Short mmCIF file of C-alpha atoms in Angstrom, two decimals:
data_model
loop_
_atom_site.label_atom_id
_atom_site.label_comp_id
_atom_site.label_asym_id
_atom_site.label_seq_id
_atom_site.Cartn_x
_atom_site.Cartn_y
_atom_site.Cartn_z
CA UNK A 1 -8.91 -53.86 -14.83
CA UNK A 2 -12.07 -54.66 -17.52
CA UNK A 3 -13.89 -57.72 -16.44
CA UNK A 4 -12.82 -59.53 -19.69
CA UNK A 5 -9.07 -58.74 -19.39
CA UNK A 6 -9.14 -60.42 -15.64
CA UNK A 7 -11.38 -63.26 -17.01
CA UNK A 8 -8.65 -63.58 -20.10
CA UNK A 9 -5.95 -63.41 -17.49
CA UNK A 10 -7.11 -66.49 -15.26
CA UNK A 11 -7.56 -68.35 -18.36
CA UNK A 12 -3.82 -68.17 -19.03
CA UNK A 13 -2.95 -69.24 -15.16
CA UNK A 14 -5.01 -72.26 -15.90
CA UNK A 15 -3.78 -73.20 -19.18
CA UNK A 16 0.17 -72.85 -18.28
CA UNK A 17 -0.58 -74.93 -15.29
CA UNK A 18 -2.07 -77.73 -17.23
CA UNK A 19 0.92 -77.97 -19.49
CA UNK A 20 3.12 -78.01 -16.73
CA UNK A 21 1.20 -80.62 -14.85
CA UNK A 22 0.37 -82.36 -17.75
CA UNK A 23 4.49 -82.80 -17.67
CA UNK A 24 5.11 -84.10 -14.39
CA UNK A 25 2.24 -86.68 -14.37
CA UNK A 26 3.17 -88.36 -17.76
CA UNK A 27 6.70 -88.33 -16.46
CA UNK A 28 5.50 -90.00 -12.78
CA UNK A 29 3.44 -92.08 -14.65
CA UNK A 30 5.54 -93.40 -16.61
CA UNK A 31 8.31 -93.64 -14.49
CA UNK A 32 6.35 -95.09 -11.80
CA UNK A 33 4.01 -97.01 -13.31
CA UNK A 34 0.71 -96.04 -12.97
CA UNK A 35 -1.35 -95.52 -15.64
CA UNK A 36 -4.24 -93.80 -13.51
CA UNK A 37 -1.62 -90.97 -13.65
CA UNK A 38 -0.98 -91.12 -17.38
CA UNK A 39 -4.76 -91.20 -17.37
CA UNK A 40 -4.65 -87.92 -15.02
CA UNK A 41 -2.07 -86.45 -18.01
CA UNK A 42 -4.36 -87.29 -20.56
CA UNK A 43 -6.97 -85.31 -19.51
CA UNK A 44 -4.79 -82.42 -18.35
CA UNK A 45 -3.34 -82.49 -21.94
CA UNK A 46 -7.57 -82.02 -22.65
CA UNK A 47 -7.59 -79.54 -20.33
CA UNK A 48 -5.14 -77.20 -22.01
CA UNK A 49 -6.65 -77.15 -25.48
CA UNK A 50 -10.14 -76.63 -23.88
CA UNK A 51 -8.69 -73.68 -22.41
CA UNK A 52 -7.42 -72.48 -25.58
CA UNK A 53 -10.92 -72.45 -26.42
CA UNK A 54 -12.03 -70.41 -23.66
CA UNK A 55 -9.36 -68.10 -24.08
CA UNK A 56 -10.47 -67.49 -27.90
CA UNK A 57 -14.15 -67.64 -26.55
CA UNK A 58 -13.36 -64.82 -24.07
CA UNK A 59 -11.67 -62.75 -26.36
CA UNK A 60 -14.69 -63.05 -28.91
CA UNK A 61 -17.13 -62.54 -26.27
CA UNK A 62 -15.41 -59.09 -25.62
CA UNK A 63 -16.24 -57.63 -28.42
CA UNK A 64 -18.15 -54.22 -28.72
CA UNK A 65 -21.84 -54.45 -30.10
CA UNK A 66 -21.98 -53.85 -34.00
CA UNK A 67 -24.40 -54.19 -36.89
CA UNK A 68 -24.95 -57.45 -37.03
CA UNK A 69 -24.43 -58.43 -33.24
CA UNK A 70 -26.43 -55.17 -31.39
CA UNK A 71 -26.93 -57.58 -28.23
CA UNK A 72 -22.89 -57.46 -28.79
CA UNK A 73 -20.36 -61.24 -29.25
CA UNK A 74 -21.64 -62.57 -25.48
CA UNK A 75 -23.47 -65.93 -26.53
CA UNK A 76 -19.94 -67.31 -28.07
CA UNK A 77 -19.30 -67.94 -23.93
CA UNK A 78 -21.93 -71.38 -23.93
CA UNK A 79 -21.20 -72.32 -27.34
CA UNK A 80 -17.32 -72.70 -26.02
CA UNK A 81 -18.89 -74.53 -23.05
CA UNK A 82 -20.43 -76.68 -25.03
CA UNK A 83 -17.03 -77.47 -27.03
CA UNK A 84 -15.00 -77.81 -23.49
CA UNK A 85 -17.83 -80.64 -22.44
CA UNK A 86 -17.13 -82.10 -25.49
CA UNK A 87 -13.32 -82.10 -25.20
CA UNK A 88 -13.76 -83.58 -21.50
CA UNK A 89 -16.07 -86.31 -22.76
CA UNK A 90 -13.77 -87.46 -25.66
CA UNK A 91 -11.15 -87.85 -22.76
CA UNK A 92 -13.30 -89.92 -20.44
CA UNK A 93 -13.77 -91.92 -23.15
CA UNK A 94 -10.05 -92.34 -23.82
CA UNK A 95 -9.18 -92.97 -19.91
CA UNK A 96 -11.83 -95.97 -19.74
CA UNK A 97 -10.95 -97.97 -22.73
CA UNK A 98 -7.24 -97.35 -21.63
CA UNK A 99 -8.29 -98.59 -18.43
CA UNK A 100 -10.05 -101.37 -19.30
CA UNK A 101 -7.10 -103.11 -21.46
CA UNK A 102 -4.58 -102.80 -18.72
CA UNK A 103 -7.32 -104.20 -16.43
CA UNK A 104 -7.27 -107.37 -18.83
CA UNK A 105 -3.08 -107.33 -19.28
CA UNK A 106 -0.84 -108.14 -16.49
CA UNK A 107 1.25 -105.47 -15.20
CA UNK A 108 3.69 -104.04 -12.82
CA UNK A 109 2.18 -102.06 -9.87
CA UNK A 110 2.86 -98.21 -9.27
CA UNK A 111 5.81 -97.07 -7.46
CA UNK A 112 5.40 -95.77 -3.83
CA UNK A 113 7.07 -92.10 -4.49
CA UNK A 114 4.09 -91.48 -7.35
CA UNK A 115 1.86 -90.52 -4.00
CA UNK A 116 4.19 -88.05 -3.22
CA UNK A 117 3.72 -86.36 -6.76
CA UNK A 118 -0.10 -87.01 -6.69
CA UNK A 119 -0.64 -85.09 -3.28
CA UNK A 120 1.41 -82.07 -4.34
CA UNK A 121 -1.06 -82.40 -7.73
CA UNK A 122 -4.20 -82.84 -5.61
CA UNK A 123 -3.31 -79.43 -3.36
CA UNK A 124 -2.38 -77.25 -6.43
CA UNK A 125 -5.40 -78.32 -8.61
CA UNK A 126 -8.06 -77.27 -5.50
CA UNK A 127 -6.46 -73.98 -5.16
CA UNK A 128 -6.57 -73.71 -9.02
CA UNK A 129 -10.16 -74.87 -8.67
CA UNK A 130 -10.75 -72.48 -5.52
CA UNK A 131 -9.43 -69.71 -7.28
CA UNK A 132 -10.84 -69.76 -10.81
CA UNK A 133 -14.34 -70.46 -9.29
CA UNK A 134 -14.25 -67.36 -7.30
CA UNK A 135 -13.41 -65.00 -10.37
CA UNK A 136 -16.56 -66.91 -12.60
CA UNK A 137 -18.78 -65.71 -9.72
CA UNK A 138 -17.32 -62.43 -9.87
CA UNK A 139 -17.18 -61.66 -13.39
CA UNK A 140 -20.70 -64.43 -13.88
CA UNK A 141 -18.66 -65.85 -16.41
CA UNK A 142 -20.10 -69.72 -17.50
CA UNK A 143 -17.09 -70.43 -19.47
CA UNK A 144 -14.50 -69.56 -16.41
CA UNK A 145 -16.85 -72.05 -14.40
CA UNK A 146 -16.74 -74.39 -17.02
CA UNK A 147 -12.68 -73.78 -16.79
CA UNK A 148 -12.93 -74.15 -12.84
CA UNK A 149 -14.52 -77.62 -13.07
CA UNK A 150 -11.90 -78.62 -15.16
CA UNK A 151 -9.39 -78.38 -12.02
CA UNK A 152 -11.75 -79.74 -9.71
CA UNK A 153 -12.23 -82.61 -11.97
CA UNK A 154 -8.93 -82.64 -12.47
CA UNK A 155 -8.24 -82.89 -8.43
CA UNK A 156 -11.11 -85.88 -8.38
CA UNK A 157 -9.09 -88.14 -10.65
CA UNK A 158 -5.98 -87.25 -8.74
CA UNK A 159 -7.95 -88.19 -5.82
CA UNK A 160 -8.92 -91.66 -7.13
CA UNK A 161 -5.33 -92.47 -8.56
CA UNK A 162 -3.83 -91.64 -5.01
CA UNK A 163 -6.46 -93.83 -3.92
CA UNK A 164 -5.96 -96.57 -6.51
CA UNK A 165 -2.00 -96.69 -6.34
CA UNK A 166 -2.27 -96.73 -1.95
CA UNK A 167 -4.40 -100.30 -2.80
CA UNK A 168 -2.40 -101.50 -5.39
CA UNK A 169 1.18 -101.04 -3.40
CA UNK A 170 -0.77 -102.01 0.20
CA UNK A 171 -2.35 -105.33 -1.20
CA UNK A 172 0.62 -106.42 -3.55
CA UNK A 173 0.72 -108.90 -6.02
CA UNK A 174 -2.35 -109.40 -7.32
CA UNK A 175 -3.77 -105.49 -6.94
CA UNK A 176 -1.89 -104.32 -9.55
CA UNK A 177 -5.16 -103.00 -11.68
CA UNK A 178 -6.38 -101.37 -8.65
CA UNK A 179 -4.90 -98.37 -10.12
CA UNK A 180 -6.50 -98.96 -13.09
CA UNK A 181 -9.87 -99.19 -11.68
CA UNK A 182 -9.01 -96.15 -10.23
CA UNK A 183 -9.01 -94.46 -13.55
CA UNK A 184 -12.36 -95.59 -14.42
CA UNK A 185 -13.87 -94.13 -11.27
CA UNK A 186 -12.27 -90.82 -12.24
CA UNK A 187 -14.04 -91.26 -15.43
CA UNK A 188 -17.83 -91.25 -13.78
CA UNK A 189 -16.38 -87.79 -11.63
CA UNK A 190 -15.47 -86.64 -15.25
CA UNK A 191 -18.80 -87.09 -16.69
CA UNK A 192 -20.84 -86.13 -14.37
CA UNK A 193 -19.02 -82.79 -13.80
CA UNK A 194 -19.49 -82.68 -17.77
CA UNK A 195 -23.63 -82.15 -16.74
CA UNK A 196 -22.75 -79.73 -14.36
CA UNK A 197 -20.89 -77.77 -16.94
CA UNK A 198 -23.17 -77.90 -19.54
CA UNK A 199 -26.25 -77.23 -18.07
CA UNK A 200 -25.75 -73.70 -16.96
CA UNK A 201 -24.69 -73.00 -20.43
CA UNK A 202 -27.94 -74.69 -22.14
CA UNK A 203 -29.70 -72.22 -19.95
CA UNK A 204 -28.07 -69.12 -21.25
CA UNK A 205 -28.17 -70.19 -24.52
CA UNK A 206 -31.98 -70.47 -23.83
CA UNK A 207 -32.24 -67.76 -22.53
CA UNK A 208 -33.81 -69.24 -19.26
CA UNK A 209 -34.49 -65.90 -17.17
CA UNK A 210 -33.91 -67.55 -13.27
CA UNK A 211 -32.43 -64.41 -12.38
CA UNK A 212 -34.73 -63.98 -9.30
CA UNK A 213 -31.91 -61.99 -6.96
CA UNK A 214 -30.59 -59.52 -9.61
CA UNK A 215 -34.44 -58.58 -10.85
CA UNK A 216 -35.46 -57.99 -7.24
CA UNK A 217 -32.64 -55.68 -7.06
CA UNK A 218 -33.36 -54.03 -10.47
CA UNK A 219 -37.04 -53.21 -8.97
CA UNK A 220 -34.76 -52.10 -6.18
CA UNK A 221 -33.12 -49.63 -7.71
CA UNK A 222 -36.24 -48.58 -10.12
CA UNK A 223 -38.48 -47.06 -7.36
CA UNK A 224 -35.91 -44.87 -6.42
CA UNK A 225 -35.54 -42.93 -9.39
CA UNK A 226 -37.74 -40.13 -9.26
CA UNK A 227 -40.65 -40.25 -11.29
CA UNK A 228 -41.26 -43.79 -11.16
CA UNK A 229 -43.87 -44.87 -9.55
CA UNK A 230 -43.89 -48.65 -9.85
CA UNK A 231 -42.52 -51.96 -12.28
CA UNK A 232 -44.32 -54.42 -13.62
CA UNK A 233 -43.10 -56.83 -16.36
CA UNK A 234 -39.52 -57.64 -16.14
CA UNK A 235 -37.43 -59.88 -18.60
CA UNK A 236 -33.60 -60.83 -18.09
CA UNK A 237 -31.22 -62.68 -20.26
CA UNK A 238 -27.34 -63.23 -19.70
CA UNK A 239 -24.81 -63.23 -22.54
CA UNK A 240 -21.24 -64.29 -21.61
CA UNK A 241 -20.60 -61.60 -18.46
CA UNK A 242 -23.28 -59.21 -19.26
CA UNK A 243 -27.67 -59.39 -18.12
CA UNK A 244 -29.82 -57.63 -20.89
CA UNK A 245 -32.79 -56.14 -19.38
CA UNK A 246 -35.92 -55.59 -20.54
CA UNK A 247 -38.26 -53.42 -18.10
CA UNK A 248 -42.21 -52.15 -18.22
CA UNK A 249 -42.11 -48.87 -15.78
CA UNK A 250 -44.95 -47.22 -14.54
CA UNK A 251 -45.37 -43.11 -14.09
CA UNK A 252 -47.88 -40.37 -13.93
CA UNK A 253 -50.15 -41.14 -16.79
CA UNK A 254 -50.68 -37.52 -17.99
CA UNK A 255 -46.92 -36.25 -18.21
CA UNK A 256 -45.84 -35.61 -21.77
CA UNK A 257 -43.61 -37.79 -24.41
CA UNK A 258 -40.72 -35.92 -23.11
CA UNK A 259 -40.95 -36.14 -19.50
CA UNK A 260 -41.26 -39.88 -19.75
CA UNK A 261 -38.42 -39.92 -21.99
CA UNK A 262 -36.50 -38.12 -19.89
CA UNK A 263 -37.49 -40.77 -16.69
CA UNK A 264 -36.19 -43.48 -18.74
CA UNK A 265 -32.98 -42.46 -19.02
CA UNK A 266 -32.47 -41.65 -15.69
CA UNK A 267 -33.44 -45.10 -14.93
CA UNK A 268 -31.36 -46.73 -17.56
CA UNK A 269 -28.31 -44.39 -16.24
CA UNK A 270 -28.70 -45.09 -12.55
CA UNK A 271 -28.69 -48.84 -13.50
CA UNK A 272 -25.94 -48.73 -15.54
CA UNK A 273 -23.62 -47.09 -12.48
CA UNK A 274 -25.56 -49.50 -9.56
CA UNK A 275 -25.12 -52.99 -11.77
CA UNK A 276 -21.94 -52.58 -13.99
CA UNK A 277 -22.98 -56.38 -15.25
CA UNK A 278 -25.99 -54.95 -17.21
CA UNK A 279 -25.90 -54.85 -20.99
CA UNK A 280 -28.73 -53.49 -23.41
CA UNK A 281 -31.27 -52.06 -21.07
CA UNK A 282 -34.48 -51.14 -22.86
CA UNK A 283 -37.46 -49.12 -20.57
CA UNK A 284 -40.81 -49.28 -21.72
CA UNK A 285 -42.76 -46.75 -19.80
CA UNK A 286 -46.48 -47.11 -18.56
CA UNK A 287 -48.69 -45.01 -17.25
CA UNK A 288 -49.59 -45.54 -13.52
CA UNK A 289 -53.49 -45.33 -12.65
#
């Protein structure tokens, strides 16, 4: 299966899961009175149009090189990012000033059975999280990482409200906003995870080359192409899943035009079929005293 079809595939398990938890925890919420779970379905309600976005982000990314893109549609990956932190942020933002006027109004404390419903939440979102995280390192995918901190985030403020409603029903009367407190702690999880997101991203978009394993096994790979005597100057930049190289390769300094040509490609090739992730590869050849 193409690396962008498995990438647009796990996209769609995490967005129909957020609608359908988004469901059950306004519905427990509501029900059972805890608004750190309504909180928890506000953010999963987020969650699924910031997957929407990396759905449309992947699909763009996927697109061949052309005229005006020859580097190909990769970059659209972080600027998606950058939209999801933004969608998570305008949440947070929503959960705390929610939770800080049912802090200051009196209320009636969460229901006992909403832990049950929070603990099945908690398990499903960490195997959403475990699962999503493992295909972004497989397919080096930012935006599926960005999508894999949205369950783990998600778990966190699951975490908090199951923390939040056990104090509110153990202390009684009196620790009703417990739960809401609860929901502001999940906010500072929320935001911080926000930094983790987005900082990755800023770095493609940057073009930051810390690439240190994958050039040390492009010099790998160089020296045993025949002809090629050494590598010198090496320059890597990632675009949504694919690493454009740039590499200065050393040969026999009196072989002709063609002969060096000719090395070059059979560099460029056996790249190509040893790291499937590259992109544009370009080979500037140098003569080797």
């Amino acid at each position: 299966m193409p690396r962008s079809q498995l990438a647009i595939r796990t996209v769609i398990f995490s967005m129909l899961g957020n609608v359908a938890l988004a469901l059950i925890k306004f519905l427990t919420g509501f029900l059972g009175n805890s608004f750190a779970l309504i909180a928890d379905a506000i953010e999963s309600v987020v969650d699924v149009f910031a997957s929407i976005l990396v759905l449309l982000g992947l699909r763009y990314a996927a697109r061949p090189a052309d005229d005006n893109h020859p580097y190909g549609h990769g970059k659209a990956e972080p600027l998606i990012t950058f939209l999801i932190v933004g969608f998570l942020i305008f949440s947070a933002t929503i959960i705390a000033y929610q939770a800080v006027q049912h802090i200051r109004i009196p209320h009636q404390g969460p229901e006992p059975w909403t832990l049950l419903v929070l603990a099945a939440i908690i398990l499903w979102k960490e195997v959403s999280f475990q699962l999503v995280m493992s295909r972004s390192k497989k397919l080096k995918s930012s935006a599926l990482k960005a999508e894999a901190w949205h369950h783990r985030s998600d778990a966190i403020t699951s975490v908090a409200a199951f923390i939040g409603i056990v104090i509110a029903i153990w202390g009684g009367e009196g620790y009703e906003v417990a739960d809401d407190y609860a929901a502001l702690i999940a906010v500072a999880f929320i935001l911080y995870n926000c930094y983790k997101i987005f900082r990755p991203a800023l770095s493609e978009v940057m073009d930051e080359d810390n690439h240190e394993d994958l050039a040390q096994e492009i010099r790998d790979i160089a020296i045993q192409v025949k002809g090629i005597k050494d590598t010198e100057k090496l320059f890597i930049r990632k675009a949504g899943m694919k690493y454009h190289v740039d590499l200065h390769a050393h040969v026999i300094g009196d072989l002709t035009v063609r002969e060096g040509h000719e090395i070059s490609h059979r560099l460029k090739d056996k790249l190509k079929r040893e790291i499937p992730q590259l992109g544009h590869i370009l080979i500037h050849i140098e003569p080797f005293d």
